[in-house]
């Protein structure tokens, strides 16, 4: 079944067509990697899906529901989660508090008013264990290293438990071991979760991707498995600039 | 239980012990002195109310005095009607011959108490809806609320026939609460105000430690990020704005009781800024600290103006400048830093001893091998 359907998506920033007639589908439980040179419109595409940017044309459907005119929080409630390129965690909150904010299955006021902020939770403990932040659970997020901050934001997305997760360069700044660990976590998520990942690290992409879309200048240049992409002439031209 | 919640509950208990037992004993149960202190306690409520919106959610409301004034006037209107025979005296002087419709329901005490809470909450909520739906944030919130405050004070002064204008509402009857005529120079009145402050603080501490409070802190730091987790940021901001306004109205009602009159100066810019200063001195991140800040600054102001009749404003100004420069998070920030350092020192010590304890065990397992 199609989880996400993007049809003829357009957005312009002062004359620049950042995304120009992009169409693609993502199946339930699939990991789709978005590749492309800088400025190809990969991050913008994620912005359009999660609502950070409003499209100038086209349609975005999640489980058949048109979301392109909805506010961000409504899209999040429909199960769209986003990890940003620059890790955005709450630096003035502790690690567990960050996860508690991210656990937003019931985001209403009344639920929030009738709960204490930090009830012990098995789920949070498991997630902390998974990303190796158990020891630092009481530290302020602002005191974490760059790699740990990346892990924290991934942990927050796990806690949010969105069905459709948009990851913007999740392994930037990670060591090789950490990158492998991230790949393992992503593989374990696939099936139950649908992931769209923007990534430059090709070995990581080889590890996780079910399918790849290469973008260039706001349009889809190529689509297929890793082997198909690596032998595609258009892709070579776009990257090497011939 | 979460340790920070635990600390806050202990601090609240200590604070209550001080204001319920310590202060009256220190003032040898003198009605006049306690009346002065009751004034500080009512101001502590409006200061903690600001801490909720400013400290927790990052919304600097410079119009806090407007909602405070609404509560003050609600109470004063009730007490004025109690003392006058049908038509309040000042209305006669202003050629108002019939009691205005808005005044009529204030005959009832229950209506007055409700209005003193709900009118500020409704007005605050209305402003909040317009601001936060449009995603107005930061300094613009301060500008808009300040503009509202100035306009509202002007309106109250202009409508002399309804509000007593520049003179405010004076010559009020004492409040009769369920058959008890409140003597504002009595120990029991002091306890009433102290009780109100305790309830307000307990509410504030609960909100700060609820998930609601946590989401507000998240919004303060990064409203956009919080939207992507599915929270309706505007609703959260509007609700805390309403709660803060209602608490300010409550404080206003008590303030009218203490001073026995209501004046448009309660809605002045300088009073509104004073609230911000109390909150900043105490520490805006904690409702308790903001309340303590209000008490300390007002106490200081009272004492300084006794000793330095001319120069006390200057001295107070210097104190504020020093606070802003050297303790930007207020007294609360200093305490938190000290506690954190003590904890780190203790934790460091404990880790060393834990490693020592582990050592023999490791040696033992090695031997078994």
XYZ file of C-alpha atoms in Angstrom:
611
model
C 0.000 0.000 0.000
C 1.173 3.548 -0.679
C 1.956 5.380 2.541
C 2.914 8.636 0.926
C 2.000 9.944 -2.502
C 3.647 13.106 -3.761
C 2.228 14.391 -7.033
C 3.556 17.231 -9.185
C 4.972 19.142 -6.200
C 6.163 22.710 -6.763
C 7.708 25.380 -4.603
C 9.346 28.646 -5.544
C 11.552 30.915 -3.462
C 11.660 34.308 -5.165
C 11.863 32.929 -8.675
C 14.041 29.947 -7.784
C 12.212 26.690 -8.352
C 13.542 24.656 -5.449
C 11.178 21.767 -6.146
C 9.847 21.594 -9.663
C 7.153 19.060 -10.510
C 8.349 16.262 -8.252
C 6.264 13.078 -8.044
C 6.995 9.896 -6.143
C 5.345 7.271 -3.947
C 6.585 5.530 -0.845
C 5.210 2.157 0.178
C 4.251 1.202 3.699
C 7.314 0.066 5.667
C 9.825 1.038 2.982
C 13.095 2.946 3.427
C 13.530 5.474 0.645
C 16.805 7.365 0.322
C 16.925 10.768 -1.338
C 20.251 11.539 -2.985
C 21.464 14.437 -5.010
C 24.022 17.211 -5.198
C 23.794 20.264 -2.923
C 20.794 22.428 -3.748
C 18.923 19.583 -5.445
C 15.879 20.208 -3.225
C 16.128 17.174 -0.933
C 15.715 19.015 2.372
C 13.077 21.260 0.823
C 11.106 18.168 -0.159
C 11.153 17.013 3.465
C 10.167 20.541 4.563
C 7.187 20.422 2.217
C 6.033 17.034 3.490
C 6.248 17.977 7.194
C 4.749 21.446 6.709
C 7.734 23.666 7.414
C 7.350 25.121 3.934
C 4.102 25.641 2.032
C 4.075 24.318 -1.550
C 3.054 26.593 -4.409
C 1.447 23.657 -6.195
C 0.909 19.918 -6.173
C -0.431 17.409 -3.727
C 0.908 15.428 -0.771
C -1.174 12.515 0.450
C -0.499 10.502 3.577
C -2.555 7.296 3.706
C -4.768 8.900 1.089
C -5.358 12.101 3.121
C -4.376 15.367 1.478
C -2.046 17.169 3.915
C -0.448 19.918 1.843
C -2.688 22.638 3.348
C -2.598 21.433 6.958
C -0.688 23.151 9.782
C 2.471 21.419 11.046
C 0.963 20.083 14.258
C -1.952 18.514 12.379
C 0.447 16.706 10.063
C 2.461 15.520 13.055
C -0.743 14.117 14.523
C -1.303 12.215 11.282
C 1.991 10.464 11.971
C 4.689 12.492 10.223
C 7.911 12.863 12.224
C 10.918 14.934 11.222
C 14.571 14.955 12.111
C 16.323 18.136 11.062
C 19.675 18.554 9.400
C 20.986 20.697 12.224
C 20.107 18.560 15.249
C 17.284 20.391 16.968
C 16.816 19.195 20.499
C 15.795 21.301 23.483
C 19.156 22.327 24.921
C 17.713 23.724 28.158
C 15.854 20.508 28.948
C 17.372 17.278 30.215
C 17.625 14.208 28.007
C 14.585 12.516 29.597
C 12.606 15.742 29.406
C 13.368 15.912 25.683
C 12.020 12.395 25.285
C 8.981 13.205 27.385
C 8.142 16.108 25.063
C 8.619 13.839 22.076
C 6.187 11.250 23.454
C 3.222 13.011 21.962
C 0.708 10.266 21.300
C -1.825 12.475 23.121
C -0.854 16.094 22.461
C -3.994 17.709 23.936
C -3.995 20.309 26.696
C -6.157 18.325 29.077
C -3.946 15.271 28.951
C -0.890 17.466 29.535
C -2.490 19.267 32.474
C -3.428 16.088 34.283
C -0.038 14.365 34.026
C 3.196 15.022 35.824
C 5.997 15.672 33.381
C 8.325 12.827 34.287
C 6.535 9.640 35.069
C 8.847 6.651 34.888
C 8.310 4.858 31.610
C 9.575 1.537 30.321
C 9.448 2.805 26.739
C 11.707 5.759 27.479
C 14.152 3.522 29.366
C 14.293 1.128 26.409
C 14.894 3.923 23.921
C 17.633 5.420 26.093
C 19.237 1.986 26.291
C 18.988 1.564 22.518
C 20.790 4.829 21.728
C 23.198 4.509 24.663
C 22.154 7.614 26.569
C 20.991 5.900 29.785
C 23.930 7.290 31.757
C 23.224 10.826 30.578
C 19.463 10.811 31.047
C 19.573 13.604 33.642
C 22.066 15.787 31.755
C 20.998 18.937 29.962
C 20.804 18.271 26.243
C 22.955 21.359 25.694
C 25.873 19.553 27.389
C 25.881 16.607 24.976
C 28.482 16.143 22.262
C 27.461 16.514 18.618
C 27.153 12.759 18.073
C 25.118 12.328 21.247
C 22.835 15.144 20.154
C 22.223 13.273 16.883
C 21.368 10.157 18.890
C 19.066 12.139 21.134
C 17.107 13.480 18.196
C 16.822 9.993 16.722
C 15.668 8.791 20.154
C 13.068 11.560 20.201
C 11.713 10.357 16.869
C 11.559 6.818 18.206
C 9.655 8.122 21.242
C 7.306 10.096 19.017
C 6.730 6.822 17.151
C 5.513 8.396 13.911
C 4.629 5.963 11.160
C 6.318 8.145 8.544
C 9.743 9.447 9.587
C 11.680 12.034 7.603
C 15.399 11.961 8.372
C 17.677 14.756 7.178
C 21.323 13.620 7.266
C 20.974 11.486 10.395
C 24.581 10.296 10.441
C 26.324 13.652 9.930
C 29.104 13.953 12.503
C 28.902 10.323 13.611
C 31.808 7.890 13.791
C 31.844 4.790 11.551
C 30.631 2.612 14.446
C 27.850 5.038 15.285
C 26.799 5.148 11.630
C 26.604 1.348 11.546
C 24.527 1.364 14.697
C 22.169 3.911 13.129
C 21.830 1.693 10.075
C 20.894 -1.249 12.317
C 18.247 0.841 14.083
C 16.823 1.996 10.750
C 16.662 -1.571 9.444
C 14.806 -2.620 12.591
C 12.341 0.223 12.066
C 11.546 -0.678 8.468
C 8.425 -2.729 8.006
C 6.579 -1.122 10.891
C 7.691 2.409 9.947
C 8.167 4.169 6.648
C 11.386 6.181 6.367
C 12.555 8.837 3.956
C 16.250 9.490 4.467
C 18.380 12.247 2.981
C 21.996 11.106 3.236
C 25.350 11.597 1.564
C 27.167 8.651 3.120
C 26.954 6.043 0.325
C 27.951 3.060 2.456
C 25.129 3.953 4.838
C 22.703 4.274 1.921
C 23.812 0.872 0.588
C 23.086 -0.583 4.011
C 19.595 0.753 4.573
C 17.945 1.769 1.302
C 15.141 -0.291 -0.199
C 14.911 2.188 -3.014
C 16.716 5.355 -4.050
C 15.584 8.533 -5.731
C 18.222 10.869 -7.104
C 17.193 14.503 -7.349
C 18.726 17.315 -9.316
C 17.510 20.918 -9.597
C 14.206 20.149 -7.947
C 13.238 17.240 -10.177
C 13.588 13.483 -10.086
C 16.628 12.408 -12.062
C 16.594 8.683 -11.455
C 14.872 6.063 -9.380
C 15.672 2.477 -8.535
C 17.798 0.080 -6.505
C 21.354 0.897 -5.504
C 22.784 -1.126 -8.413
C 20.579 0.627 -10.944
C 21.520 4.039 -9.616
C 25.247 3.348 -9.614
C 25.238 2.474 -13.303
C 22.899 5.289 -14.373
C 24.519 7.669 -16.856
C 22.368 10.698 -15.965
C 23.371 10.390 -12.313
C 27.048 10.299 -13.190
C 26.639 13.419 -15.298
C 24.790 15.292 -12.552
C 27.415 14.475 -9.935
C 30.501 14.925 -12.042
C 29.092 17.905 -13.903
C 29.902 16.804 -17.486
C 9.545 10.878 42.403
C 11.376 13.440 40.346
C 13.932 15.150 42.553
C 13.258 18.680 41.306
C 9.565 18.319 42.110
C 10.579 17.064 45.538
C 12.831 20.103 46.145
C 10.042 22.449 45.070
C 7.571 20.830 47.467
C 10.040 21.163 50.344
C 10.706 24.798 49.430
C 6.959 25.448 49.288
C 6.501 23.862 52.723
C 9.309 25.963 54.192
C 7.872 29.097 52.606
C 4.432 28.344 54.070
C 5.912 27.763 57.519
C 7.642 31.138 57.291
C 4.604 33.142 56.202
C 2.097 31.319 58.448
C 4.185 30.937 61.615
C 7.405 32.936 61.324
C 6.192 36.285 60.037
C 3.232 36.759 62.434
C 5.419 35.790 65.402
C 8.185 38.125 64.245
C 5.696 40.996 64.062
C 4.247 39.966 67.443
C 0.802 39.563 65.842
C 0.546 43.315 65.311
C -2.385 44.065 62.999
C -0.824 47.099 61.326
C 2.485 45.394 60.516
C 0.670 42.302 59.267
C -1.511 44.452 57.022
C 1.648 45.774 55.376
C 2.945 42.253 54.960
C -0.403 41.103 53.552
C 0.105 43.728 50.861
C 3.449 42.132 49.958
C 1.840 38.698 49.851
C -0.888 39.838 47.464
C 1.788 41.345 45.227
C 3.645 38.034 45.430
C 0.646 36.409 43.703
C 0.821 38.733 40.694
C 4.575 38.203 40.524
C 4.249 34.404 40.506
C 1.513 34.749 37.880
C 3.973 36.559 35.636
C 6.575 33.854 36.304
C 4.139 31.328 34.830
C 3.771 33.124 31.523
C 7.219 34.713 31.313
C 9.484 32.209 33.034
C 7.783 29.011 31.933
C 6.458 29.878 28.500
C 8.745 32.797 27.616
C 5.864 35.219 27.062
C 6.806 38.557 28.576
C 3.463 40.098 29.464
C 3.991 43.781 30.205
C 0.219 44.202 30.592
C 0.020 42.113 33.749
C -1.079 45.220 35.660
C -4.187 45.547 33.463
C -5.558 42.176 34.512
C -4.478 42.919 38.086
C -6.469 46.146 37.902
C -9.546 44.350 36.566
C -9.588 42.151 39.671
C -8.990 45.159 41.908
C -11.849 47.106 40.344
C -14.221 44.121 40.476
C -13.716 43.873 44.230
C -13.885 47.654 44.689
C -17.159 47.861 42.727
C -18.718 45.277 45.035
C -17.536 47.048 48.183
C -18.579 50.444 46.829
C -22.107 49.181 46.212
C -22.214 47.801 49.762
C -21.445 51.229 51.235
C -23.676 53.291 48.952
C -27.429 53.434 48.971
C -28.299 52.514 45.401
C -26.011 54.907 43.540
C -22.300 55.354 44.431
C -21.518 58.962 45.429
C -19.082 59.741 42.599
C -21.697 58.837 40.001
C -23.939 61.579 41.314
C -21.081 64.090 40.964
C -20.648 62.971 37.362
C -24.341 63.300 36.505
C -24.864 59.551 36.189
C -28.376 59.127 37.525
C -29.020 55.431 37.157
C -26.692 52.625 38.221
C -24.941 51.465 35.000
C -25.849 47.955 33.895
C -22.294 46.643 34.274
C -22.383 47.587 37.949
C -25.658 45.810 38.787
C -24.415 42.197 39.116
C -21.564 43.303 41.411
C -24.138 43.498 44.225
C -23.558 39.751 44.515
C -20.325 38.652 46.174
C -20.162 35.321 44.330
C -20.518 37.122 40.997
C -17.765 39.544 42.031
C -15.355 36.774 43.018
C -16.028 34.938 39.758
C -15.743 38.109 37.684
C -12.471 39.011 39.401
C -11.020 35.768 38.053
C -12.901 35.234 34.801
C -12.968 38.750 33.315
C -9.148 39.056 33.383
C -8.867 35.491 32.064
C -11.289 36.232 29.216
C -9.608 39.502 28.252
C -6.165 37.905 28.487
C -7.405 34.957 26.464
C -8.807 37.181 23.734
C -5.532 39.055 23.309
C -3.654 35.758 23.467
C -5.759 34.128 20.737
C -5.073 36.981 18.340
C -1.370 37.089 19.140
C -0.558 33.406 19.229
C -2.660 32.300 16.252
C -0.635 34.795 14.247
C 2.526 33.268 15.792
C 3.621 36.533 17.355
C 6.493 35.908 19.733
C 9.381 37.449 21.612
C 9.570 41.194 22.025
C 6.370 41.765 20.027
C 4.335 40.116 22.768
C 5.788 42.661 25.213
C 4.981 45.560 22.872
C 1.383 44.483 22.242
C 0.585 43.811 25.901
C 2.165 47.115 26.907
C 0.068 48.970 24.340
C -3.037 47.248 25.655
C -2.150 48.265 29.212
C -1.772 51.929 28.297
C -5.016 51.946 26.316
C -6.903 50.187 29.091
C -5.697 52.568 31.795
C -6.688 55.509 29.618
C -10.150 54.026 29.145
C -10.625 53.595 32.896
C -9.532 57.163 33.602
C -11.689 58.618 30.803
C -14.899 56.866 31.848
C -15.144 58.843 35.058
C -18.877 58.287 35.517
C -18.417 54.522 35.577
C -15.018 54.118 37.187
C -14.385 57.176 39.352
C -11.725 58.300 36.865
C -8.400 59.477 38.240
C -9.640 59.195 41.837
C -10.501 55.530 41.517
C -12.974 53.923 43.874
C -12.575 55.088 47.461
C -14.600 54.955 50.654
C -15.301 51.252 50.416
C -17.252 49.037 52.807
C -15.444 46.197 54.566
C -15.919 42.820 52.910
C -18.442 40.456 54.454
C -17.481 36.885 53.690
C -20.098 34.302 54.767
C -21.122 36.348 57.797
C -17.536 37.283 58.726
C -16.827 40.979 58.374
C -13.198 41.165 57.342
C -11.059 43.494 59.438
C -8.021 44.146 57.233
C -5.907 44.977 60.297
C -6.470 41.587 61.896
C -4.354 38.458 62.077
C -7.138 36.409 60.468
C -7.127 38.661 57.387
C -3.398 38.131 57.110
C -3.986 34.383 57.185
C -6.618 34.741 54.466
C -4.123 36.422 52.146
C -1.382 33.968 53.083
C -3.781 31.102 52.353
C -4.608 32.555 48.924
C -0.910 32.873 48.123
C -0.308 29.278 49.208
C -3.083 27.980 46.958
C -1.791 30.055 44.032
C 1.755 28.793 44.580
C 0.647 25.176 44.889
C -1.180 25.577 41.579
C 1.901 27.198 40.055
C 4.249 24.470 41.268
C 1.892 21.799 39.950
C 1.652 23.477 36.533
C 5.439 23.827 36.342
C 5.902 20.116 36.967
C 3.020 18.864 34.861
C 3.549 17.738 31.312
C 1.813 21.004 30.391
C 4.616 22.951 32.069
C 7.215 20.847 30.311
C 5.631 21.503 26.909
C 5.579 25.231 27.718
C 9.304 25.151 28.450
C 9.822 23.312 25.176
C 7.783 25.997 23.381
C 9.849 28.718 25.063
C 12.997 27.221 23.639
C 11.813 26.198 20.174
C 8.170 26.698 19.273
C 8.594 25.321 15.738
C 10.194 22.090 16.862
C 7.326 21.594 19.312
C 4.783 21.978 16.506
C 6.438 19.093 14.657
C 5.699 16.863 17.639
C 1.989 17.564 17.157
C 1.400 20.124 19.904
C -0.902 23.025 19.124
C 1.458 25.712 20.363
C -1.075 28.571 20.177
C -3.500 26.724 22.451
C -0.821 26.014 25.045
C 0.278 29.657 25.046
C -3.307 30.916 25.264
C -4.146 28.686 28.224
C -1.119 29.752 30.275
C -1.876 33.389 29.421
C -5.439 32.946 30.756
C -4.270 31.223 33.937
C -1.708 33.963 34.535
C -4.324 36.681 33.955
C -6.804 35.014 36.319
C -4.165 34.803 39.058
C -3.323 38.472 38.505
C -7.021 39.316 38.886
C -7.122 37.325 42.113
C -4.143 39.273 43.430
C -5.893 42.505 42.442
C -8.969 41.595 44.477
C -6.826 40.986 47.559
C -4.893 44.193 46.956
C -8.104 46.239 47.014
C -9.030 44.599 50.312
C -5.634 45.449 51.826
C -5.501 49.079 50.715
C -9.270 49.686 50.934
C -9.412 51.517 47.629
C -8.846 50.907 43.915
C -6.934 53.395 41.809
C -6.006 53.597 38.119
C -2.352 53.645 39.210
C -2.758 49.862 39.683
C -2.895 49.729 35.893
C 0.051 52.021 35.370
C 3.085 51.251 33.279
C 5.417 51.766 36.233
C 3.486 49.263 38.337
C 3.514 46.750 35.479
C 7.265 47.142 35.078
C 7.709 46.781 38.841
C 6.081 43.340 38.591
C 8.643 42.372 35.959
C 11.442 43.537 38.276
C 10.172 41.503 41.259
C 9.911 38.487 39.042
C 13.414 38.996 37.652
C 14.998 39.541 41.073
C 13.437 36.396 42.511
C 13.981 34.301 39.411
C 11.396 33.911 36.685
C 11.950 30.201 36.202
C 10.342 29.346 39.535
C 6.953 30.569 40.750
C 8.138 30.336 44.341
C 11.237 32.418 43.624
C 9.151 35.054 41.859
C 6.884 35.297 44.901
C 9.881 35.624 47.215
C 11.310 38.251 44.862
C 8.146 40.346 45.170
C 8.249 40.127 48.970
C 11.939 40.949 49.235
C 11.837 43.936 46.866
C 8.731 45.395 48.517
C 10.163 44.828 51.983
C 13.360 46.518 50.887
C 11.405 49.367 49.338
C 9.460 49.851 52.572
C 12.557 49.823 54.771
C 14.679 51.960 52.426
C 12.029 54.635 52.070
C 11.882 54.873 55.887
C 15.618 55.423 56.249
C 16.495 57.298 53.053
C 13.456 59.432 52.416
C 15.038 61.102 49.399
C 17.500 58.646 47.947
C 15.777 55.284 48.250
C 14.691 55.127 44.630
C 18.318 55.490 43.625
C 19.423 52.716 45.989
C 16.713 50.405 44.706
C 17.759 51.188 41.140
C 21.350 50.250 41.931
C 20.199 46.951 43.443
C 18.266 46.121 40.250
C 21.169 46.965 38.000
C 23.438 44.744 40.072
C 20.939 41.894 39.970
C 20.547 42.067 36.200
C 24.317 42.253 35.682
C 25.521 39.634 38.131
C 22.590 37.268 38.586
C 20.549 37.277 35.381
C 18.508 34.313 36.572
C 17.748 36.032 39.867
C 18.117 34.656 43.359
C 16.769 31.326 42.114
C 19.575 31.021 39.584
C 22.186 31.522 42.295
C 20.619 28.829 44.492
C 20.383 26.364 41.580
C 24.058 26.903 40.717
C 25.157 26.363 44.300
C 23.068 23.175 44.658
C 24.342 21.825 41.341
C 27.948 22.430 42.349
C 27.433 20.760 45.724
C 25.822 17.775 44.001
C 28.651 17.485 41.509
C 31.222 17.604 44.293
C 29.342 14.923 46.207
C 28.832 12.752 43.133
C 32.527 13.018 42.297
C 33.385 11.777 45.789
C 30.952 8.913 45.593
C 32.269 7.699 42.236
C 35.768 7.453 43.662
C 34.592 5.355 46.572
C 32.502 3.177 44.243
C 35.582 2.403 42.169
C 37.447 1.513 45.341
C 34.679 -0.865 46.330
C 34.764 -2.542 42.923
C 38.483 -3.149 42.981
C 38.664 -6.098 45.428
C 35.823 -7.851 43.599
C 37.679 -7.716 40.295
C 40.837 -9.016 41.881
C 38.832 -11.863 43.392
C 37.317 -12.937 40.046
C 40.768 -12.830 38.500
C 42.069 -15.162 41.198
C 39.255 -17.625 40.592
C 40.275 -17.822 36.997
